[in-house]
XYZ file of C-alpha atoms in Angstrom:
664
model
C 0.055 -0.135 -0.192
C 1.418 3.237 -0.791
C 2.334 5.653 1.900
C 0.460 8.735 2.390
C 2.169 11.642 0.922
C 3.328 14.149 3.829
C 2.774 17.917 3.644
C 5.830 20.261 3.913
C 4.908 20.949 7.505
C 4.343 17.325 8.399
C 7.759 16.372 7.036
C 9.693 18.895 9.225
C 7.919 17.865 12.591
C 8.682 14.357 11.812
C 12.288 15.083 11.385
C 12.380 16.884 14.487
C 10.797 13.774 16.314
C 13.512 11.260 15.099
C 16.109 13.927 15.973
C 14.760 14.126 19.632
C 14.530 10.158 19.907
C 18.291 9.913 19.148
C 19.346 12.527 21.369
C 17.502 10.711 24.156
C 18.916 7.681 23.357
C 22.661 8.760 23.585
C 21.713 10.524 26.910
C 20.723 7.260 28.331
C 23.588 5.541 27.055
C 26.280 8.015 28.478
C 24.756 8.236 31.849
C 24.264 4.507 32.499
C 27.595 2.808 33.271
C 26.199 -0.469 32.311
C 25.831 0.630 28.485
C 29.152 2.694 28.774
C 31.237 -0.601 29.590
C 31.058 -4.153 28.305
C 31.680 -6.589 30.925
C 34.631 -8.252 29.168
C 36.302 -4.604 29.221
C 36.035 -3.667 32.956
C 39.752 -4.850 33.421
C 41.186 -2.532 30.713
C 39.599 0.757 32.312
C 42.315 3.046 33.558
C 42.973 4.294 37.294
C 41.844 7.772 36.500
C 38.479 7.015 35.480
C 36.469 5.827 38.981
C 32.963 5.752 37.432
C 32.793 2.046 36.260
C 31.239 -0.529 38.368
C 33.752 -2.627 40.209
C 34.580 -6.180 39.249
C 34.493 -8.877 42.046
C 36.530 -11.141 39.844
C 39.919 -11.610 42.179
C 41.930 -12.656 39.558
C 41.363 -9.576 37.662
C 42.481 -7.173 40.429
C 46.615 -7.025 41.179
C 47.781 -8.417 43.908
C 49.618 -5.758 45.981
C 51.817 -8.438 47.656
C 53.387 -9.454 44.326
C 54.439 -6.429 43.166
C 57.728 -5.976 45.408
C 60.664 -8.229 44.685
C 60.577 -9.939 48.128
C 64.212 -11.309 49.271
C 63.225 -14.881 49.318
C 61.613 -14.586 46.038
C 57.944 -16.078 47.056
C 54.868 -14.604 46.205
C 51.910 -14.132 49.064
C 48.547 -15.045 48.118
C 46.986 -12.441 50.867
C 44.583 -10.129 48.696
C 44.029 -6.594 49.796
C 41.359 -4.477 47.820
C 42.648 -1.848 45.292
C 40.511 1.209 44.674
C 43.486 3.431 43.386
C 42.928 7.320 44.329
C 40.301 6.426 47.198
C 41.091 7.980 50.370
C 42.408 5.715 53.476
C 39.165 6.588 55.138
C 37.161 4.199 53.104
C 39.920 1.300 52.351
C 41.791 1.230 56.108
C 43.672 3.481 58.205
C 47.265 3.869 58.986
C 48.760 1.501 61.886
C 48.972 2.943 65.272
C 51.957 4.680 65.956
C 52.699 5.227 62.285
C 53.510 8.733 60.401
C 52.128 9.400 57.345
C 54.817 10.533 54.489
C 53.402 12.853 51.617
C 54.710 13.054 48.324
C 58.072 14.722 48.077
C 57.892 15.898 51.857
C 60.356 14.221 53.936
C 59.771 12.865 57.431
C 62.551 13.977 59.869
C 62.891 12.228 63.260
C 65.400 11.316 65.701
C 65.586 7.629 66.520
C 67.349 5.696 69.314
C 69.601 2.487 69.009
C 67.240 -0.559 69.086
C 64.213 1.456 68.351
C 62.042 1.385 64.952
C 59.705 3.633 63.838
C 57.065 3.251 61.273
C 55.673 5.167 58.138
C 53.084 4.899 55.675
C 52.337 6.428 52.048
C 48.658 6.246 51.636
C 46.773 5.206 48.585
C 45.732 8.491 47.957
C 49.446 9.735 47.821
C 50.317 6.898 45.665
C 47.544 7.900 42.941
C 47.896 11.451 43.418
C 48.813 13.993 40.435
C 52.541 13.934 39.330
C 54.269 16.977 40.458
C 54.472 20.193 37.784
C 57.132 20.313 35.397
C 59.915 22.871 36.687
C 62.776 24.309 34.869
C 66.246 23.534 36.098
C 69.753 23.138 34.518
C 70.297 23.825 31.171
C 70.641 20.716 28.968
C 71.137 19.231 25.675
C 68.190 17.042 25.224
C 66.645 19.172 22.463
C 69.997 18.488 20.692
C 70.044 14.978 21.608
C 66.332 14.651 20.298
C 67.209 16.515 17.153
C 69.655 13.913 16.309
C 72.677 15.697 17.961
C 74.144 15.204 21.528
C 76.837 16.300 23.611
C 79.356 13.267 23.542
C 81.795 11.843 25.448
C 82.126 12.744 29.365
C 79.991 15.513 29.308
C 77.283 13.157 27.852
C 77.879 10.440 30.338
C 77.790 13.333 32.954
C 74.169 14.597 31.718
C 72.658 11.212 31.924
C 73.658 11.132 35.529
C 72.069 14.480 35.861
C 69.098 14.851 33.519
C 66.426 12.922 35.024
C 65.952 14.998 38.305
C 67.857 18.318 37.426
C 67.218 19.127 33.855
C 64.410 21.149 32.394
C 61.836 18.106 33.104
C 58.636 19.705 31.090
C 58.881 16.979 28.382
C 59.692 14.309 30.693
C 57.058 14.950 33.171
C 54.414 15.110 30.338
C 55.506 11.870 29.084
C 55.145 9.983 32.511
C 51.878 11.775 33.211
C 50.726 10.139 29.652
C 52.168 6.854 30.717
C 50.215 6.892 34.206
C 46.950 7.282 33.099
C 46.213 3.835 32.479
C 48.421 2.151 34.835
C 47.585 -0.136 37.293
C 50.745 0.508 39.400
C 52.944 3.237 39.990
C 56.455 3.485 40.973
C 57.432 4.804 44.195
C 60.764 6.275 45.048
C 61.523 5.458 48.649
C 64.590 6.891 49.917
C 66.773 7.598 53.393
C 69.286 9.963 54.257
C 71.001 9.743 57.770
C 71.879 13.101 58.943
C 73.355 12.448 62.462
C 74.271 9.118 64.236
C 75.482 8.042 67.350
C 78.977 8.561 68.590
C 81.410 6.376 70.524
C 81.457 6.249 74.295
C 84.892 5.097 74.177
C 84.352 1.523 75.239
C 83.424 0.120 71.931
C 85.558 -1.162 69.190
C 83.738 0.197 66.032
C 84.493 3.849 64.856
C 81.175 4.101 63.271
C 77.613 2.872 64.664
C 75.525 0.442 62.630
C 73.669 1.491 59.596
C 69.729 2.189 59.837
C 67.503 -0.412 58.199
C 64.784 0.180 55.994
C 61.734 -2.154 55.771
C 58.760 -1.938 53.052
C 55.448 -3.924 52.983
C 52.645 -3.911 50.858
C 50.885 -6.261 52.931
C 47.769 -5.232 55.370
C 48.799 -7.942 57.282
C 52.344 -6.505 57.930
C 51.673 -2.815 58.504
C 54.532 -2.468 61.168
C 57.630 -4.147 59.034
C 60.739 -4.776 60.527
C 63.448 -7.188 62.000
C 61.059 -8.826 64.214
C 58.363 -9.795 61.814
C 57.691 -13.706 62.087
C 57.597 -13.813 58.291
C 60.288 -11.946 56.470
C 58.524 -12.893 53.121
C 56.036 -10.049 53.546
C 58.392 -7.458 53.353
C 61.694 -6.309 51.835
C 64.481 -4.737 53.170
C 67.532 -2.689 52.730
C 70.729 -1.577 54.779
C 71.767 1.938 54.320
C 75.154 2.359 53.066
C 76.853 5.207 54.349
C 73.802 6.975 55.243
C 71.684 6.444 52.269
C 69.029 3.875 51.514
C 66.911 3.660 48.219
C 64.038 1.293 47.295
C 61.970 1.746 43.989
C 58.570 0.221 44.672
C 55.849 -0.876 41.995
C 53.207 -0.098 44.203
C 49.273 -0.505 44.022
C 48.107 0.764 47.167
C 48.912 1.467 50.635
C 52.710 1.150 51.587
C 54.205 0.398 55.260
C 57.615 1.359 55.989
C 59.585 0.710 58.931
C 63.158 2.475 59.979
C 64.841 0.350 62.369
C 68.436 1.298 64.371
C 69.777 -1.966 65.241
C 70.807 -2.278 68.961
C 74.502 -1.867 69.569
C 76.858 -1.114 72.486
C 79.672 1.216 73.014
C 77.684 4.179 71.296
C 75.677 7.173 72.986
C 73.210 9.962 71.551
C 70.647 9.278 68.632
C 70.162 9.032 65.066
C 68.650 11.669 62.984
C 67.255 10.817 59.442
C 65.072 12.023 56.596
C 62.854 9.607 54.965
C 60.752 10.609 51.710
C 58.774 9.061 49.327
C 58.098 10.390 45.710
C 55.943 9.669 42.951
C 58.007 11.961 40.542
C 61.862 10.871 41.247
C 64.006 10.177 44.173
C 63.904 12.558 46.681
C 67.588 11.820 47.826
C 70.104 10.550 45.224
C 73.702 9.122 45.232
C 76.229 8.097 42.563
C 78.267 5.942 44.110
C 80.627 4.777 41.019
C 81.302 8.332 39.666
C 82.978 11.231 41.197
C 82.836 13.888 38.559
C 85.116 15.905 40.336
C 88.556 16.408 39.210
C 91.656 17.470 41.038
C 93.854 20.131 39.286
C 96.311 20.818 41.888
C 97.032 21.672 45.631
C 99.430 23.277 47.672
C 99.868 23.225 51.104
C 96.511 24.789 52.581
C 94.508 24.891 49.265
C 93.181 22.773 46.392
C 91.532 23.855 42.967
C 88.964 21.219 41.721
C 86.955 21.317 38.437
C 83.795 19.208 37.526
C 83.474 17.028 34.217
C 82.294 18.926 31.037
C 78.756 20.307 31.463
C 78.096 20.355 28.053
C 80.366 19.509 24.854
C 78.460 22.054 22.791
C 80.402 25.096 20.916
C 80.393 28.354 22.080
C 77.734 29.928 19.730
C 75.341 27.204 20.764
C 72.554 28.596 23.090
C 73.442 25.653 25.890
C 77.025 26.761 25.898
C 75.772 30.331 26.680
C 73.026 29.414 29.239
C 75.709 27.285 30.794
C 78.337 30.099 31.057
C 75.627 32.614 32.626
C 74.271 30.249 34.800
C 74.981 30.425 38.459
C 77.041 27.444 39.681
C 74.959 25.004 40.711
C 77.252 22.522 42.558
C 78.755 22.580 46.040
C 81.469 20.720 47.190
C 82.225 19.238 50.575
C 86.071 18.145 51.932
C 87.057 16.062 55.198
C 90.445 15.085 56.402
C 90.799 11.239 55.888
C 91.830 10.908 59.221
C 88.879 12.312 61.095
C 86.088 9.704 61.387
C 83.160 12.237 61.989
C 81.700 11.562 58.598
C 82.292 7.630 58.562
C 78.697 6.235 58.138
C 77.469 9.570 56.443
C 79.680 9.772 53.876
C 76.725 9.148 51.044
C 74.091 11.149 52.755
C 73.891 14.854 51.725
C 72.402 16.116 55.107
C 74.991 14.218 56.739
C 77.715 15.696 55.030
C 75.936 19.260 55.523
C 76.292 18.570 58.810
C 79.608 16.774 59.298
C 82.033 17.704 56.684
C 84.587 19.970 57.909
C 84.840 22.124 54.524
C 81.437 22.845 52.572
C 80.434 25.521 49.894
C 77.156 25.928 51.522
C 76.671 25.303 55.249
C 74.363 26.235 57.896
C 72.113 28.064 55.069
C 75.133 30.381 54.349
C 78.072 30.657 51.719
C 81.112 29.698 53.575
C 84.446 31.735 52.877
C 87.010 29.160 52.681
C 85.317 27.553 49.110
C 85.165 30.097 45.897
C 82.972 28.588 43.374
C 82.361 29.920 39.572
C 81.717 28.678 35.811
C 85.017 28.484 33.852
C 85.780 27.423 30.225
C 89.445 27.787 30.750
C 90.269 24.346 32.660
C 90.436 21.108 31.078
C 91.006 20.099 27.548
C 88.062 21.676 24.909
C 87.413 24.867 26.920
C 83.769 23.549 27.834
C 82.064 24.962 30.613
C 82.969 23.522 34.217
C 82.056 24.555 37.475
C 85.660 25.546 39.570
C 85.939 24.991 43.127
C 89.061 26.612 45.200
C 89.352 25.341 48.669
C 91.223 27.059 51.358
C 92.160 26.497 55.261
C 93.424 22.879 54.415
C 96.001 21.161 56.596
C 99.329 20.504 55.307
C 100.604 16.848 54.381
C 96.987 15.694 55.076
C 94.924 13.186 52.676
C 91.288 14.480 52.064
C 87.959 13.328 50.894
C 86.357 15.616 48.377
C 82.427 15.110 47.295
C 80.813 16.727 44.738
C 77.335 17.458 45.349
C 73.937 19.245 44.294
C 71.701 21.485 46.601
C 68.275 20.182 46.251
C 67.400 19.901 42.757
C 69.798 22.776 41.948
C 67.158 25.414 41.569
C 65.049 24.790 45.228
C 65.196 22.333 47.978
C 63.261 21.080 50.785
C 59.780 19.591 51.030
C 57.430 19.718 48.092
C 60.442 19.974 45.643
C 61.099 16.926 42.980
C 64.504 15.629 44.198
C 64.533 18.391 46.907
C 66.883 15.995 49.557
C 70.186 16.846 47.282
C 72.548 14.350 45.703
C 76.215 13.115 46.440
C 78.882 11.748 44.099
C 81.455 9.130 44.947
C 84.511 10.935 46.618
C 87.487 12.163 45.185
C 90.720 11.502 47.189
C 93.483 14.062 47.345
C 96.528 14.839 49.206
C 98.193 18.648 50.150
C 101.622 19.253 49.559
C 104.091 19.833 52.971
C 107.018 21.873 52.076
C 105.266 24.917 51.823
C 106.980 26.594 48.803
C 104.467 25.658 46.013
C 101.188 28.026 45.725
C 98.261 27.271 43.606
C 97.404 30.125 41.211
C 94.645 30.571 38.691
C 92.541 33.110 36.696
C 95.568 34.775 35.463
C 94.832 37.614 32.743
C 97.293 36.478 29.871
C 98.274 32.592 30.794
C 94.558 32.508 31.487
C 94.695 28.470 31.240
C 97.349 28.313 33.815
C 96.205 26.701 36.817
C 98.201 24.776 39.105
C 100.680 25.057 42.014
C 103.896 27.340 41.066
C 107.111 27.858 42.820
C 106.578 30.485 45.839
C 107.757 31.859 48.985
C 105.263 33.179 51.903
C 107.771 35.612 53.098
C 108.852 37.329 49.868
C 105.179 37.092 48.510
C 102.666 36.614 51.093
C 99.816 37.797 48.718
C 98.688 35.350 46.084
C 97.320 37.988 43.966
C 100.908 39.838 43.812
C 102.324 36.466 42.833
C 99.887 35.728 40.461
C 100.360 39.057 38.656
C 104.395 38.663 38.601
C 104.447 35.498 36.692
C 101.692 36.477 34.255
C 103.093 39.941 33.532
C 106.563 38.162 33.033
C 104.929 35.759 30.406
C 103.235 38.872 28.651
C 106.358 40.560 28.011
C 108.033 37.644 26.757
C 105.121 37.143 24.161
C 105.397 40.731 23.260
C 109.285 40.284 22.301
C 107.992 37.178 20.003
C 105.117 38.976 18.462
C 107.267 41.583 16.944
C 109.601 38.788 15.530
C 106.527 37.402 14.109
C 105.846 40.609 12.575
C 108.522 40.094 10.240
C 106.841 36.947 8.585
C 104.592 37.637 5.775
C 101.423 36.089 7.290
C 98.960 38.051 5.303
C 99.538 36.634 2.133
C 98.069 33.628 -0.724
C 98.484 30.290 1.024
C 101.213 29.469 -1.901
C 103.162 32.116 -0.521
C 102.546 31.233 3.151
C 105.469 29.710 4.936
C 103.430 26.486 5.388
C 100.260 24.865 3.565
C 98.853 23.351 6.653
C 99.727 26.198 9.465
C 99.461 29.752 9.586
C 100.594 32.806 11.549
C 97.227 32.330 14.179
C 98.504 28.572 14.776
C 101.900 29.785 15.434
C 100.624 32.369 17.810
C 98.520 29.799 19.793
C 101.352 27.038 19.734
C 103.845 29.913 21.407
C 101.332 30.720 24.042
C 100.797 27.063 25.068
C 104.693 26.662 25.221
C 105.247 29.987 26.585
C 102.986 29.893 29.603
C 103.866 26.157 30.342
C 107.635 27.055 30.536
C 107.810 30.281 31.891
C 105.337 29.227 34.918
C 106.802 26.326 35.966
C 104.483 23.585 37.663
C 105.845 22.869 41.160
C 105.833 20.072 43.359
C 107.131 19.153 46.888
C 110.756 18.685 47.386
C 110.431 15.643 49.457
C 108.272 13.685 46.831
C 110.147 10.745 45.326
C 108.062 10.751 41.972
C 110.319 9.510 39.366
C 109.257 12.224 36.974
C 109.832 15.383 38.781
C 112.906 17.279 38.128
C 114.793 18.787 41.237
C 115.415 22.576 41.225
C 117.549 25.027 43.258
C 119.249 22.440 45.400
C 121.948 24.456 46.509
C 119.494 27.094 47.715
C 118.303 27.266 51.381
C 114.916 26.130 51.985
C 112.256 28.694 53.232
C 112.836 27.887 56.565
C 116.655 28.862 56.288
C 117.675 25.278 56.364
C 119.817 23.054 53.689
C 119.699 20.178 51.797
C 120.720 17.275 53.569
C 124.052 16.247 52.029
C 122.764 12.515 52.348
C 119.984 12.926 50.160
C 120.140 11.143 46.911
C 119.395 14.670 45.277
C 122.630 16.114 46.735
C 124.952 13.923 44.792
C 128.330 15.803 43.186
C 126.552 15.413 39.740
C 123.155 17.496 40.658
C 125.213 20.178 42.467
C 127.300 20.718 39.514
C 124.653 20.694 36.996
C 122.667 23.842 35.921
C 119.441 22.321 35.297
C 119.311 21.068 39.319
C 121.250 24.439 40.475
C 118.732 26.961 39.491
C 115.220 27.461 38.206
C 114.098 27.466 34.300
C 112.976 30.937 34.729
C 115.657 33.174 36.131
C 112.818 35.305 37.743
C 111.860 32.648 39.944
C 115.455 32.761 41.884
C 116.037 36.502 41.620
C 112.668 37.598 42.819
C 110.834 35.009 44.541
C 113.547 32.625 46.064
C 111.390 29.390 46.744
C 114.620 27.447 47.598
C 114.764 23.890 46.752
C 111.620 22.598 45.058
C 111.029 19.939 42.101
C 109.413 20.771 38.822
C 106.980 18.960 37.061
C 108.457 19.363 33.577
C 106.453 20.722 30.381
C 105.186 18.043 27.490
C 107.391 17.273 24.849
C 104.515 17.790 22.418
C 104.431 21.525 23.345
C 107.642 21.982 22.105
C 107.062 19.841 19.066
C 104.027 21.591 18.372
C 105.734 25.068 18.539
C 108.350 23.978 15.953
C 105.671 22.594 13.738
C 103.419 25.401 13.744
C 105.994 28.726 13.340
C 108.109 29.423 10.714
C 111.631 28.005 10.122
C 112.797 31.534 10.077
C 112.218 31.901 13.904
C 114.511 29.060 14.613
C 112.672 27.148 17.376
C 113.741 23.898 17.881
C 113.704 21.295 20.482
C 116.919 19.632 22.465
C 117.457 16.084 20.990
C 117.868 13.161 23.810
C 121.658 13.783 24.164
C 121.139 17.573 24.491
C 119.014 17.519 27.548
C 115.679 16.591 26.375
C 114.896 14.215 29.727
C 115.920 17.182 31.569
C 113.525 19.705 30.089
C 110.615 18.189 28.871
C 108.020 15.346 30.232
C 105.944 12.721 28.586
C 102.294 12.512 28.977
C 100.757 9.609 30.933
C 97.642 8.275 29.165
C 96.308 6.844 32.267
C 95.212 10.337 33.338
C 97.979 10.824 36.092
C 99.837 14.297 35.708
C 103.480 13.621 34.603
C 104.369 16.432 32.790
C 102.794 20.116 32.537
C 100.589 21.227 30.049
C 97.707 23.984 30.148
C 94.455 22.406 31.146
C 95.668 19.404 33.003
C 93.360 17.744 35.665
C 94.089 14.391 37.445
C 92.253 11.865 35.886
C 89.977 13.449 33.710
C 91.795 13.377 30.553
C 92.768 9.351 31.006
C 90.390 8.449 28.315
C 91.400 11.225 25.721
C 94.585 10.627 23.879
C 96.191 13.789 23.352
C 97.162 15.062 19.524
C 101.061 14.866 19.741
C 102.750 15.967 16.383
C 105.026 13.491 14.842
C 108.511 13.609 15.523
C 110.881 14.826 12.693
C 114.335 15.681 12.186
C 114.233 19.608 13.653
C 116.690 22.451 12.771
C 119.418 22.971 15.256
C 119.370 26.906 15.056
C 117.513 28.073 18.253
C 116.319 31.481 19.381
C 118.524 32.400 22.673
C 115.127 33.111 24.414
C 113.880 29.813 23.916
C 116.820 27.988 25.426
C 117.043 30.476 28.268
C 113.304 28.861 29.072
C 113.849 25.404 28.335
C 115.968 24.712 31.208
C-alpha cells in the first residue's frame, strides 16, 4: 500500500521527532555505566576513571604482595582490595603509631639505638597528581632529540643529571601520559642519615651500625621490621654510608619501618630524613663516578673542576646558558683521618652537618670555598664548575665530594629531588714543603691553573705572585710578536711558510708553550715521584735550612749541574726565591707543536735526547696522571683522551736564545 504523502509541515515535524529520539538514546547510553562498558572490558579501564562498576573477579585485581621483589623470591597470596585514588578512610587506616609520608615531603625524626619507627604512604598519595614540570639546569636534550648529542664525558655526566635536574617539561608530560591508564605506580622511597650516635670510648667500632629500611605492601604486615615472623612479607635494605633507596612498584598503601639496630659502645641518637616520591628519588647518590677532578693542591688549598657540563660549541644556546648559569654544584671536603663522616659519607644532609669544609653550610656561603663557572680548565675549553678550597691542613689526605643542593634551583619539602645528591668522593692530598702555591685566573696565561714555585715570606699575597708570573709571560710574548711581524702572514696560501699552518697557529702554539715553560708547575722537594726534576738544590729552604748532604738529590753531579742548581726561569730565583723544589716538566708535545706551527725563520727547535731533552720536557701519561705540565691539565679527567701529539721529525738546530733560556 503506498505511503501517505506528507505535507512540508508534517515532514519537518517528523524529522524533529526523530532527532529528539536519537538525542534521548545517546543521553541514556552515556549516563548508564552498564551501557558505557562491556563486562569483558572492565579490566582495561584506567585508574583515573572511577565511574565504572567494580569487578569482583579476584584474579582481575592486582595482588599488592606480588608487586615488590621480596628477598626470598616467594609470592604471597594475601589479597588487599585496591581502589586507586580512594581516601584511606574508605579502605583502611594507618597503623597506630605510624607517621604519614606525603609526596616529596620528607619526614624527619630522631631515633634511638634498638628502636623502630613506622611510616605509611597512603593510597591517595600514591595515586595523586604528579608534580608539575619545573625549569632546571640547562641541558642538551633538545639537541639529542634532533639527532645531535653532547658526547663523551659531558654526555655521561648529563645521563647522571638530567632525569632530576634538567628542564623536565617533556619528561614529566611523558610520565603523566604513561600513568593515565596504569594499574601500578613506581614509588621512590629514600633515606638519608643526618646524624648518628658517637662512640662512648668503650666500643671497638668507629661508626655505629647503619639504619635499616623495611617495606611492606601487605595489610597483614603494617609494621615491618626485623622482628616480623614472616620475612617474606617485607623487603629490606640497609643504608650504605647513610643512604638507602628502594623503588617500589606499588598498587595501594605502603608500610615502612625504619630500624636502628641495637649496639653497645655508642651514645646519643640518629637523625634521619625519610621521603617518598611518585616523581623521582627525593635523595640521590652516584657511588660509581666522582665527576670531580683535582687540578692541583698546595699546602693549604686545592683547586677542582667538574666534568664538562656540555660539549656544545660557544655559539650554541646551551653553551651560552651554562656560561651565564649560577654555579649549581657544591663541594664538601673532609680529612681522611677524622672519622666523623664515617657512616654518613653518602648522605647529603650528613655531609652538610659533619663535613669539615663545605661550600654551603647552615644556610650560608662559607669563606673557605670559591666557586664559579669556567671555560679555561680542562681540555676543550668547555663549561665546567670550578672550586677553590682553602683552610686545608698541610701533608694531609682528604676526601672531596661533589654534591648538588636540592634539585639545583630549590630544595626541601615539596620539591622533586629536593633532598640533594652526592657523588663518589675524590681522594686528594695537600703538599707539605710550603713553597708551592696554587694560582689561577691569570689575565694573559688564562689557562694556567696549578701550583707554582713560591715563598710566603717574599710574596705573602697570592694576587701579587700571580701578577708577577703573568706579567713576565706577557712581556716575553710581546717580544715574540715583534719577531712574528717580520713574517708574511697575510699573503696567498702558496706564498705562506706552510700549506697546513698559519701565523694564528704559531701564535697559539707559542702561547701554550710559553705559559707552561715560563710558569713552571711546582711539587714538593720531598716527593719521590720519578718524573720530577729537582731545582735550586744548592739554595736554602724557606725555613733557612739546607739540603741534607745524605739525600740522593745532593750528589755531586746534581750540585754541579745547571739544570738542578737553578730554576727554569731566572725571575723565580731572583725575586721569589722559593729554595729547593721539584718541577713537573712541560710536555714534549708542546715543544714539537711550537716547531711545527711556526716559521723556520724564527729558529725554534727542541733539544735532542743527548742535548738534555729528558731534563727539559716530560711525557704524558695516558692513564690520566699528570706526569708533565700542559695547560688545562686535571688529574684523571683526560685518561680516556689521547692527546694529539705531532709526529717526530728532524728539527733544525738553530735556536732562538730566548727559547733556550726557558727550556732549562
